[in-house]
Structure formats: C-alpha cells, structure tokens
Amino acid sequence: MSAIATPAAEFQKHALTLAAAQSATIAQHNNSPAWMTTLREQGAADFARTPWPGRKTEQWKYTSLQSLQDFVAADWGAALVPAAGHEAVTTGSAVSSALLSFDATRLVFVDGVFDARASDALPSGMTLFSLADDAASKIIADNLGRVAGSVDAARRNLFSMLNNAWTRDGLLVHLPRSVTLEKPLYIAHVSSAAPANTEATVANQRVLVVMEEGSSAQIVEHYIASTPGQAAFVNALTEIQLGNNASLHHTRLNMEDEALSHVGAVHLNLQRDARFHGFTIAEGSRLKRIDYQMNHCGQGAELNLDGVYLARNKQLVDYHTTIEHRVPNGTSKEVFRGIIGDKARAVFNGRIHIHKDAQKTLAELNNRNLLTSNSAEIDTKPELEIYADDVRCAHGATISQLDETALYYLQSRGISPAQARVMLSFGFINELLQGLPHEDIKTALGTHLSALFAADRAFVSDGDVRDAAESA
Amino acid sequence: MLEINKLNAQVEDKQILHDLSLNIKAGEVHAIMGPNGSGKSTLGNVLTGRDGYEVLSGDITFNGKNLLDMGIEERAREGMFLAFQYPVEIPGVSNMEFLKAAVDARRKHQGLEELSSFDFMKLARDTSKNVSLDPSFLKRGVNEGFSGGEKKRNEIMQMMLLEPSLCILDETDSGLDIDALQVVASGVNAMRNSERSFIVVTHYQRLLDFIVPDYVHVLAGGKIVKSGDKELARELEAKGYGWLEGEVA
Ligand SMILES: Nc1ncnc2c1ncn2[C@@H]1O[C@H](COP(=O)(O)OP(=O)(O)OP(=O)(O)O)[C@@H](O)[C@H]1O
Ligand SMILES: [Mg+2]
C-alpha cells in the first residue's frame, strides 16, 4: 500500500470517514435495525477494497471522476452526520414548485431521509428501512443486493457499495401477490441545501421495490436539488424485484442542475413473464452517471427502457445499461436518444449479454444522437455478447440529423426555419416522452422541456454541425 | 394571381421543366394532367421553393410579387399552399402544435392577432370534422401512422385552416376511396371563390367530375403540350397521352 494520498484515495478516505461518523451517530441513537448496521459495514469494507476507477477501468473509460475528486476539497465531512431528528427543509418554495403535481401518492425524501410533513401517509406495504418490523426486515434482507450480487466481480458498481455504506434510511415498496397499486407512487428525492458552515451536501438515496406475483404498479422517481447551483453529491440506488407476471412502469427523472454530481443506479430482476416499462431522463450537470443493471431471471419477461439525455455547456451525462438474458424467451427493447450541445459530452454504453441458454431471446437496442455543436461529443457503444445461437438481436447507434424533408414540409406551411428546427429537435426526444404512461407527467415534462428548447439553442440542431461530426 | 413565364428548372443537374408558361387568374381552377415523371410534382416544388429545385431561367409572379425572391416560408405566408403528393410523417411533433404554428405564422404575416390556444383548438376540431378526420388525430404526431387517405385529408385540413390564395393539390385524389374523394372535393369546392385559385394535379378524370376545372393542361416532358377546357380531360381519359406524342416532341 502506497502512503501517497492521491486525490482518488482522498475521496475514498473522505467517504469512509463519513460512513464511520454516521455509524457512530446511529449507534449512539440506537435506532437502526441490525441488518442495516451489517449492510453499512459490508458496504464500507467492499468500497474500501475496490480500486478507484481510472482511465483504464472499462466501466469508467469515458467518464472522469475528477469532479468528485474536486468535490473532496469542499467541506462536506461534517455535513452528513445526521442529527437525531432530521430537519425537514422541503417547505421551501423552490422545492414545492419543482415537484410535479399529479394524482399520486407522494413521498418526499430529503437527503435520503423521509420527510413526513411533505409526504402523504405511507400506504400499506410501504415501510421505511429504519422502521422496518420483523416481516419487513425479512423482505429487505431477502432482496437487498440481489442484483449487485449477481454481477461479475470486475463489473460491480463501486457506488452501489458506497450507497450501502452510507445507508441511513430507505424506502421499501412491497406489493404482495396480485395487488395493484391504485395510484401511482411519486417519490421525490430532494438533496438539501448545504447546512451552515459547510460548502456542499451529500445525499444517499435508496429504494427497494419488491413486487410479488401478478402485482402491478406505477412508480415515478424524481431527483430534485432544493437550491439551484448548490454543490452536492448524490448517490442513488433503486433495486427492483419483479416476481412472476408482475408489471411495473418505472419513470426516473433526473434533472438536477449544473453544480450537482449524481451517480445513480437501477438494479432490476425480472422473473417469469414479468413486464418492466422504464423511462429515464437526465439533464446533464458536472457529472451524471446512471447505470441500469437488468436481469432476465425467468422466461418470457418483457423489458422496455426508453431513455433521453440532454447535455449542454460543459456538462456530462453517462448512461451505462446492461441486460443479462440468462433464460430463454426473454424480450428486451432499449431506445435511447440524446441531444448534446456546446462543449458537453455524453456517453451511452448499452451492453446486452445473451447467455448460452437464453434461446429465442429478442433484444433490440437503438441509440440516436443529435450533436448541435462542433465541440459536443458523444461516445456511444453497443456491446453485444451473444452465446446462444437462436436469438434475434438488433442494435444501432448513430449520429442523426434533422430530416430535411420534414424541415421543408414545416417551412412550406409558413413556419420559419429556426422554429422548424426547434420543433424537430424537440420532436426527436418528444417521441419517447409520448410513451409515458401518464398524461400528467407527459404534460409536466413536455412543458418543462419545450421551454428549455425554446430558450436555449444548445438543444437545437442547426444542420451543418452534424455533417461535420459524422464525417469526422 | 400566378404568372409563370418561360420557366426552365433543373434537379440535380437534370433539366426537368422546359420553357413552361402558365397564367392563372384569381378564382380559376386549373387541372394539370400528364404521364408519370413529366414534371408535375417538380412544378409544385419549384413554386414552393424547395431546396435542390433550381430555376435556370424564366420568372414567376405571385400576387404581383416576384416569387423567386421569396423563401419557402415566405411564399406560404403570402398564400401559397401545396398539398403534398406524399405528406411527410413527423413523429414527436404533434399535429395540433404544427397546425397552430402554421396558422400563427400566416396570421402574423397578415397583421392579424394570434388565436388563443382555446380558440385555435376549437377551430382545429371543427375543421377536422369537416374533413371527416377524428379530432384525436390532432394529438398524434404529424401524419404519424396515418393511412394514405388520412394523410390526404390532413392536407386538406391544413389548407382550410391556412386559407391560402393559391392551392396546389398534387394528386390529392390518388389512393382515396370514393367517400374520401368526396370529402376532399367538397372541401375544395367549399373554398372556391372569386379570390382563390387552384392547381389540381391528377391522373384521373374522376376527381374532375367533382372539382370542375376551368382549364385543363397536359404536361409532358416538362412542358405544357396542350391546354383546353374540361372536355380535354375526358378525351385524355378515353385516349391516353399517346395521341399527343407529336406535340410532345
Ligand atoms: N429530387 C429529385 N432528384 C432527382 N430527380 C428528381 C427529383 N425530383 C424529381 N426528379 C425527376 O424529375 C422528373 C419529374 O419528376 P416529377 O416528380 O416532377 O414527376 P411527376 O409528373 O410528378 O410524376 P408522377 O405522376 O409519377 O407523380 C422525374 O424524372 C424524376 O425522377
Ligand atoms: Mg408527382
């Protein structure tokens, strides 16, 4: 072991110090289930053991963690040790106005801690980790970390380990057999403003969804920063277990602003005939890295994931998705579209792994990108590993352009070229928004995004640029 | 309304229109017929100013102004409308949003106020019913997944909403069943007045039974080889274009 404190080691050290301080506080208040203590300890040990990613680490090849290392310089160590009762801050108007309003059961978490005042009552089957009774604790223990545990050691997600180490609380959503959640569940994950005397915040957010046979639900997770421009590091992990024939619409909205670094993951297991319809959107910031790790564990399951990413200024968005087809007759379809402008960068890495036994798998992956400036960059890479011989697998990753014929058509109706380009650029991603199960969310998101497109040319393709990028 | 004088135009270095002249007065309906590839759609594209359709010589005056000086959207705002032979599908852009943007642009150009969203929605719904298109089509992407006939009716709806002074219908009747054909024809006839002119491009006499033209022209090899009244269309239907070959040469 080298004694030199590299910036990387510095981050790990900082993170572990924080975990230890939290553990001490938690022990002092003695208000945490035993399994959570184990989870934290195990997480810290795993995290400490895992080398910090460098440029040679496959999973992090295109995404530098420099911004996290810079973040260490800010004083965030003390900020995160929870006081006995967390002071809820969501009453601030910035947050309330950022929340989507639609008919749903609303649950608000601030830095990973439940804000009862801002939330509806927890419906039956939903429990906070910290309040889990024996039955709930058993469900949690049976299901937590199952996806992570199935991943090859070399591909394990470092930040999921850190999420374990930092777990202060979390939400268990448990749907027993054949239960249908009447209203959509809207989970707002807020990262709060930095407390006095500190410069930055850290938020650890955790959700576990366990849906038993034949149950169905719609869940919207929305990540929000309470103060625009605040420096923060958010580590979010959502684990989903879909039992036989269970069905889930899962929407993940990740549009916190520039100053915030967000590393998030969705871990999903699909049992026999389960159906997952996911939608995920991320606006860039100094660092956004979102991993979807999805496993077909039972035959005949159906997985759809639509994704949108938007990056401008000097932002970064990185989506890594992995689908493991371990069993026959599974279907997966991923459609990701991105618009990248200014000096921003985006990464899309879509891995599909079809195991030897996974005959009759149908897997589709499509990624299209609009680059709106010569300095914008996309690294897109479909990664296929196919070991079964009777499968259908289609993939494509392209840099797109606006359709010239469509431009002509709009102009021939009196619409200016500038407006036509806004309409078509927005249309490029709006096509995916249209797949959302909820009119209200569609409207709220559509309004937010069309305003963004009208206000900032960074997301509007002006034609010449992409040709240059494509021939490059 | 529209005066085309000795128009020569090319696409991709290939001259398609040769010395074409055509004079259309306000209130007139001109039918243009002619074999495949004779340049009918090319004329529509040149008139609307589509990129790649290059005018080599000749001039075109539209409502007293030099058409060739105007950009695509300007021509539309001045009252030129082309119902496309193949309407374009634009997924992700809602039909309603598209129609509102188009109508707003035209109204602004005419010095009129933009319609409120509410008023426009009502107008669009009423108009869609006039062309027997369910108002739910307004919510869909522009022409996205529309059948051939639905696309053509959507074109006519746009024409009704934009109230152009010159309407060019490029084979709007092709692929329509008889009911849809009547919807289109009665839409056009309802809009006929002494101020508005039409160019109706078609292969079929059938349409001209419903939309009775003042003049019929035969376009062949990029020029007008014969002009006449509605009887010419009947003659073409009976005899085809072969007998005109001498005049094509
Ligand atoms: N964009 C283009 N690029 C190359 N050639 C073109 C283009 N547009 C038209 N042409 C050519 O110009 C000629 C005239 O085509 P046009 O579409 O105007 O014919 P048309 O009379 O409308 O035929 P139809 O009755 O089949 O619709 C054809 O030879 C066609 O191939
Ligand atoms: Mg044609």
Tab-separated table of N, CA and C in Angstrom, chain B residues 110-208:
chain	number	residue	atom	x	y	z
B	110	GLN	N	-50.212	38.400	-41.955
B	110	GLN	CA	-51.353	39.168	-42.447
B	110	GLN	C	-51.723	40.310	-41.512
B	111	GLY	N	-50.933	40.472	-40.448
B	111	GLY	CA	-51.219	41.535	-39.498
B	111	GLY	C	-52.378	41.213	-38.570
B	112	LEU	N	-52.723	39.933	-38.477
B	112	LEU	CA	-53.806	39.536	-37.568
B	112	LEU	C	-53.221	39.048	-36.251
B	113	GLU	N	-54.051	39.040	-35.225
B	113	GLU	CA	-53.591	38.536	-33.936
B	113	GLU	C	-53.527	37.013	-33.939
B	114	GLU	N	-52.611	36.469	-33.158
B	114	GLU	CA	-52.585	35.019	-32.986
B	114	GLU	C	-53.870	34.579	-32.300
B	115	LEU	N	-54.352	33.409	-32.660
B	115	LEU	CA	-55.522	32.883	-31.963
B	115	LEU	C	-55.079	32.342	-30.610
B	116	SER	N	-55.953	32.462	-29.615
B	116	SER	CA	-55.633	31.852	-28.324
B	116	SER	C	-55.647	30.341	-28.514
B	117	SER	N	-54.948	29.641	-27.604
B	117	SER	CA	-54.914	28.183	-27.719
B	117	SER	C	-56.324	27.616	-27.727
B	118	PHE	N	-57.142	28.194	-26.894
B	118	PHE	CA	-58.512	27.701	-26.772
B	118	PHE	C	-59.278	27.860	-28.090
B	119	ASP	N	-59.202	29.071	-28.640
B	119	ASP	CA	-59.916	29.323	-29.895
B	119	ASP	C	-59.367	28.457	-31.018
B	120	PHE	N	-58.046	28.307	-31.013
B	120	PHE	CA	-57.462	27.518	-32.086
B	120	PHE	C	-57.895	26.060	-31.986
B	121	MET	N	-57.908	25.560	-30.756
B	121	MET	CA	-58.280	24.166	-30.577
B	121	MET	C	-59.697	23.914	-31.079
B	122	LYS	N	-60.542	24.868	-30.790
B	122	LYS	CA	-61.924	24.722	-31.248
B	122	LYS	C	-61.983	24.744	-32.779
B	123	LEU	N	-61.274	25.696	-33.355
B	123	LEU	CA	-61.246	25.812	-34.811
B	123	LEU	C	-60.697	24.527	-35.447
B	124	ALA	N	-59.611	24.015	-34.860
B	124	ALA	CA	-58.978	22.818	-35.424
B	124	ALA	C	-59.921	21.620	-35.318
B	125	ARG	N	-60.598	21.511	-34.185
B	125	ARG	CA	-61.530	20.385	-34.026
B	125	ARG	C	-62.669	20.460	-35.038
B	126	ASP	N	-63.219	21.673	-35.188
B	126	ASP	CA	-64.317	21.828	-36.155
B	126	ASP	C	-63.842	21.483	-37.560
B	127	THR	N	-62.643	21.964	-37.884
B	127	THR	CA	-62.137	21.731	-39.236
B	127	THR	C	-61.861	20.257	-39.480
B	128	SER	N	-61.330	19.585	-38.452
B	128	SER	CA	-61.048	18.166	-38.637
B	128	SER	C	-62.339	17.402	-38.905
B	129	LYS	N	-63.411	17.836	-38.262
B	129	LYS	CA	-64.697	17.172	-38.525
B	129	LYS	C	-65.145	17.413	-39.970
B	130	ASN	N	-64.837	18.614	-40.486
B	130	ASN	CA	-65.214	18.921	-41.867
B	130	ASN	C	-64.534	18.019	-42.886
B	131	VAL	N	-63.384	17.478	-42.520
B	131	VAL	CA	-62.728	16.558	-43.452
B	131	VAL	C	-62.852	15.115	-42.944
B	132	SER	N	-63.814	14.904	-42.043
B	132	SER	CA	-64.087	13.560	-41.501
B	132	SER	C	-62.859	12.912	-40.890
B	133	LEU	N	-62.077	13.729	-40.210
B	133	LEU	CA	-60.923	13.198	-39.504
B	133	LEU	C	-61.248	13.327	-38.020
B	134	ASP	N	-61.158	12.226	-37.291
B	134	ASP	CA	-61.479	12.291	-35.874
B	134	ASP	C	-60.533	13.263	-35.170
B	135	PRO	N	-61.065	14.131	-34.292
B	135	PRO	CA	-60.200	15.110	-33.615
B	135	PRO	C	-59.019	14.480	-32.867
B	136	SER	N	-59.098	13.175	-32.587
B	136	SER	CA	-57.964	12.541	-31.907
B	136	SER	C	-56.707	12.571	-32.780
B	137	PHE	N	-56.887	12.758	-34.078
B	137	PHE	CA	-55.722	12.852	-34.968
B	137	PHE	C	-54.908	14.115	-34.699
B	138	LEU	N	-55.544	15.095	-34.051
B	138	LEU	CA	-54.831	16.332	-33.751
B	138	LEU	C	-53.740	16.107	-32.712
B	139	LYS	N	-53.941	15.095	-31.883
B	139	LYS	CA	-52.989	14.853	-30.800
B	139	LYS	C	-51.806	14.022	-31.262
B	140	ARG	N	-51.992	13.320	-32.350
B	140	ARG	CA	-50.915	12.447	-32.799
B	140	ARG	C	-49.798	13.229	-33.463
B	141	GLY	N	-48.674	12.558	-33.676
B	141	GLY	CA	-47.591	13.181	-34.416
B	141	GLY	C	-48.077	13.514	-35.821
B	142	VAL	N	-47.483	14.529	-36.432
B	142	VAL	CA	-47.897	14.961	-37.765
B	142	VAL	C	-47.852	13.772	-38.736
B	143	ASN	N	-49.001	13.390	-39.218
B	143	ASN	CA	-49.140	12.278	-40.182
B	143	ASN	C	-48.607	10.940	-39.683
B	144	GLU	N	-48.226	10.887	-38.418
B	144	GLU	CA	-47.580	9.675	-37.906
B	144	GLU	C	-48.552	8.501	-37.875
B	145	GLY	N	-48.246	7.501	-38.656
B	145	GLY	CA	-49.091	6.315	-38.691
B	145	GLY	C	-50.451	6.548	-39.344
B	146	PHE	N	-50.644	7.697	-39.993
B	146	PHE	CA	-51.911	7.938	-40.690
B	146	PHE	C	-51.955	7.047	-41.931
B	147	SER	N	-53.158	6.612	-42.308
B	147	SER	CA	-53.294	5.883	-43.570
B	147	SER	C	-53.143	6.882	-44.715
B	148	GLY	N	-52.990	6.360	-45.917
B	148	GLY	CA	-52.851	7.232	-47.081
B	148	GLY	C	-53.983	8.256	-47.166
B	149	GLY	N	-55.211	7.776	-46.992
B	149	GLY	CA	-56.361	8.665	-47.088
B	149	GLY	C	-56.404	9.685	-45.959
B	150	GLU	N	-55.987	9.256	-44.772
B	150	GLU	CA	-55.974	10.181	-43.631
B	150	GLU	C	-54.939	11.285	-43.836
B	151	LYS	N	-53.816	10.919	-44.412
B	151	LYS	CA	-52.796	11.941	-44.702
B	151	LYS	C	-53.338	12.988	-45.664
B	152	LYS	N	-54.037	12.521	-46.689
B	152	LYS	CA	-54.568	13.465	-47.683
B	152	LYS	C	-55.625	14.373	-47.046
B	153	ARG	N	-56.430	13.803	-46.172
B	153	ARG	CA	-57.440	14.630	-45.505
B	153	ARG	C	-56.783	15.630	-44.550
B	154	ASN	N	-55.674	15.219	-43.974
B	154	ASN	CA	-54.929	16.136	-43.108
B	154	ASN	C	-54.386	17.316	-43.937
B	155	GLU	N	-53.985	17.035	-45.174
B	155	GLU	CA	-53.521	18.114	-46.050
B	155	GLU	C	-54.653	19.112	-46.312
B	156	ILE	N	-55.826	18.556	-46.588
B	156	ILE	CA	-56.970	19.440	-46.873
B	156	ILE	C	-57.344	20.247	-45.631
B	157	MET	N	-57.215	19.608	-44.465
B	157	MET	CA	-57.496	20.347	-43.232
B	157	MET	C	-56.531	21.529	-43.093
B	158	GLN	N	-55.262	21.291	-43.386
B	158	GLN	CA	-54.288	22.387	-43.314
B	158	GLN	C	-54.673	23.506	-44.273
B	159	MET	N	-55.098	23.101	-45.468
B	159	MET	CA	-55.491	24.093	-46.466
B	159	MET	C	-56.654	24.937	-45.940
B	160	MET	N	-57.613	24.278	-45.319
B	160	MET	CA	-58.766	25.014	-44.799
B	160	MET	C	-58.359	25.976	-43.693
B	161	LEU	N	-57.448	25.529	-42.847
B	161	LEU	CA	-57.044	26.379	-41.726
B	161	LEU	C	-56.206	27.568	-42.196
B	162	LEU	N	-55.401	27.366	-43.225
B	162	LEU	CA	-54.475	28.414	-43.659
B	162	LEU	C	-55.119	29.392	-44.641
B	163	GLU	N	-56.243	29.006	-45.203
B	163	GLU	CA	-56.948	29.862	-46.155
B	163	GLU	C	-56.018	30.504	-47.165
B	164	PRO	N	-55.323	29.691	-47.946
B	164	PRO	CA	-54.351	30.243	-48.905
B	164	PRO	C	-55.062	30.909	-50.079
B	165	SER	N	-54.290	31.676	-50.870
B	165	SER	CA	-54.908	32.253	-52.065
B	165	SER	C	-54.649	31.362	-53.279
B	166	LEU	N	-53.545	30.584	-53.228
B	166	LEU	CA	-53.309	29.625	-54.306
B	166	LEU	C	-53.085	28.240	-53.712
B	167	CYS	N	-53.936	27.297	-54.103
B	167	CYS	CA	-53.812	25.943	-53.573
B	167	CYS	C	-53.366	25.011	-54.684
B	168	ILE	N	-52.265	24.323	-54.441
B	168	ILE	CA	-51.789	23.345	-55.412
B	168	ILE	C	-52.048	21.966	-54.820
B	169	LEU	N	-52.868	21.177	-55.474
B	169	LEU	CA	-53.161	19.841	-54.953
B	169	LEU	C	-52.437	18.827	-55.827
B	170	ASP	N	-51.401	18.227	-55.258
B	170	ASP	CA	-50.612	17.282	-56.050
B	170	ASP	C	-51.117	15.864	-55.808
B	171	GLU	N	-51.935	15.408	-56.730
B	171	GLU	CA	-52.503	14.055	-56.652
B	171	GLU	C	-53.174	13.773	-55.309
B	172	THR	N	-53.886	14.757	-54.829
B	172	THR	CA	-54.576	14.573	-53.557
B	172	THR	C	-55.615	13.457	-53.654
B	173	ASP	N	-56.029	13.138	-54.883
B	173	ASP	CA	-57.048	12.096	-55.052
B	173	ASP	C	-56.469	10.683	-55.136
B	174	SER	N	-55.160	10.581	-55.349
B	174	SER	CA	-54.598	9.236	-55.527
B	174	SER	C	-54.753	8.409	-54.269
B	175	GLY	N	-55.202	7.205	-54.440
B	175	GLY	CA	-55.313	6.296	-53.301
B	175	GLY	C	-56.518	6.547	-52.420
B	176	LEU	N	-57.399	7.442	-52.828
B	176	LEU	CA	-58.582	7.694	-51.993
B	176	LEU	C	-59.746	6.820	-52.437
B	177	ASP	N	-60.506	6.316	-51.455
B	177	ASP	CA	-61.742	5.640	-51.827
B	177	ASP	C	-62.785	6.719	-52.160
B	178	ILE	N	-63.918	6.293	-52.633
B	178	ILE	CA	-64.880	7.261	-53.175
B	178	ILE	C	-65.397	8.220	-52.104
B	179	ASP	N	-65.557	7.716	-50.878
B	179	ASP	CA	-66.029	8.594	-49.801
B	179	ASP	C	-65.001	9.672	-49.477
B	180	ALA	N	-63.759	9.241	-49.377
B	180	ALA	CA	-62.700	10.194	-49.063
B	180	ALA	C	-62.545	11.202	-50.197
B	181	LEU	N	-62.703	10.713	-51.406
B	181	LEU	CA	-62.602	11.605	-52.561
B	181	LEU	C	-63.664	12.706	-52.468
B	182	GLN	N	-64.848	12.311	-52.057
B	182	GLN	CA	-65.914	13.305	-51.940
B	182	GLN	C	-65.641	14.303	-50.810
B	183	VAL	N	-65.059	13.795	-49.753
B	183	VAL	CA	-64.699	14.688	-48.647
B	183	VAL	C	-63.712	15.746	-49.141
B	184	VAL	N	-62.683	15.279	-49.855
B	184	VAL	CA	-61.668	16.192	-50.370
B	184	VAL	C	-62.292	17.183	-51.350
B	185	ALA	N	-63.087	16.644	-52.263
B	185	ALA	CA	-63.673	17.504	-53.295
B	185	ALA	C	-64.607	18.547	-52.691
B	186	SER	N	-65.415	18.118	-51.720
B	186	SER	CA	-66.339	19.115	-51.178
B	186	SER	C	-65.583	20.136	-50.336
B	187	GLY	N	-64.464	19.698	-49.736
B	187	GLY	CA	-63.605	20.653	-49.033
B	187	GLY	C	-63.090	21.712	-49.990
B	188	VAL	N	-62.623	21.267	-51.129
B	188	VAL	CA	-62.101	22.208	-52.122
B	188	VAL	C	-63.223	23.104	-52.637
B	189	ASN	N	-64.335	22.491	-52.978
B	189	ASN	CA	-65.431	23.293	-53.539
B	189	ASN	C	-65.937	24.335	-52.551
B	190	ALA	N	-65.944	23.966	-51.262
B	190	ALA	CA	-66.390	24.931	-50.259
B	190	ALA	C	-65.444	26.129	-50.205
B	191	MET	N	-64.205	25.902	-50.586
B	191	MET	CA	-63.234	27.001	-50.508
B	191	MET	C	-63.145	27.806	-51.797
B	192	ARG	N	-63.771	27.300	-52.848
B	192	ARG	CA	-63.695	28.028	-54.123
B	192	ARG	C	-64.393	29.366	-53.995
B	193	ASN	N	-63.709	30.407	-54.406
B	193	ASN	CA	-64.358	31.713	-54.501
B	193	ASN	C	-63.607	32.571	-55.515
B	194	SER	N	-64.053	33.757	-55.681
B	194	SER	CA	-63.504	34.571	-56.778
B	194	SER	C	-62.081	35.060	-56.485
B	195	GLU	N	-61.639	34.870	-55.261
B	195	GLU	CA	-60.310	35.351	-54.873
B	195	GLU	C	-59.262	34.241	-54.875
B	196	ARG	N	-59.727	33.028	-54.841
B	196	ARG	CA	-58.813	31.909	-54.590
B	196	ARG	C	-58.676	31.032	-55.832
B	197	SER	N	-57.430	30.647	-56.121
B	197	SER	CA	-57.199	29.829	-57.310
B	197	SER	C	-56.668	28.457	-56.915
B	198	PHE	N	-56.833	27.511	-57.833
B	198	PHE	CA	-56.380	26.134	-57.569
B	198	PHE	C	-55.607	25.582	-58.753
B	199	ILE	N	-54.549	24.835	-58.441
B	199	ILE	CA	-53.930	23.983	-59.448
B	199	ILE	C	-54.162	22.556	-58.974
B	200	VAL	N	-54.872	21.787	-59.762
B	200	VAL	CA	-55.212	20.436	-59.349
B	200	VAL	C	-54.451	19.454	-60.238
B	201	VAL	N	-53.453	18.789	-59.647
B	201	VAL	CA	-52.690	17.800	-60.397
B	201	VAL	C	-53.346	16.444	-60.183
B	202	THR	N	-53.686	15.799	-61.263
B	202	THR	CA	-54.338	14.495	-61.096
B	202	THR	C	-54.101	13.605	-62.313
B	203	HIS	N	-54.280	12.330	-62.099
B	203	HIS	CA	-54.242	11.378	-63.212
B	203	HIS	C	-55.642	10.964	-63.626
B	204	TYR	N	-56.626	11.388	-62.838
B	204	TYR	CA	-57.957	10.813	-63.041
B	204	TYR	C	-59.044	11.831	-63.315
B	205	GLN	N	-59.759	11.568	-64.366
B	205	GLN	CA	-60.956	12.335	-64.708
B	205	GLN	C	-61.942	12.364	-63.538
B	206	ARG	N	-61.999	11.242	-62.817
B	206	ARG	CA	-62.937	11.085	-61.706
B	206	ARG	C	-62.985	12.303	-60.783
B	207	LEU	N	-61.797	12.785	-60.404
B	207	LEU	CA	-61.743	13.939	-59.496
B	207	LEU	C	-62.380	15.166	-60.135
B	208	LEU	N	-62.165	15.279	-61.447
B	208	LEU	CA	-62.617	16.494	-62.137
B	208	LEU	C	-64.136	16.504	-62.360
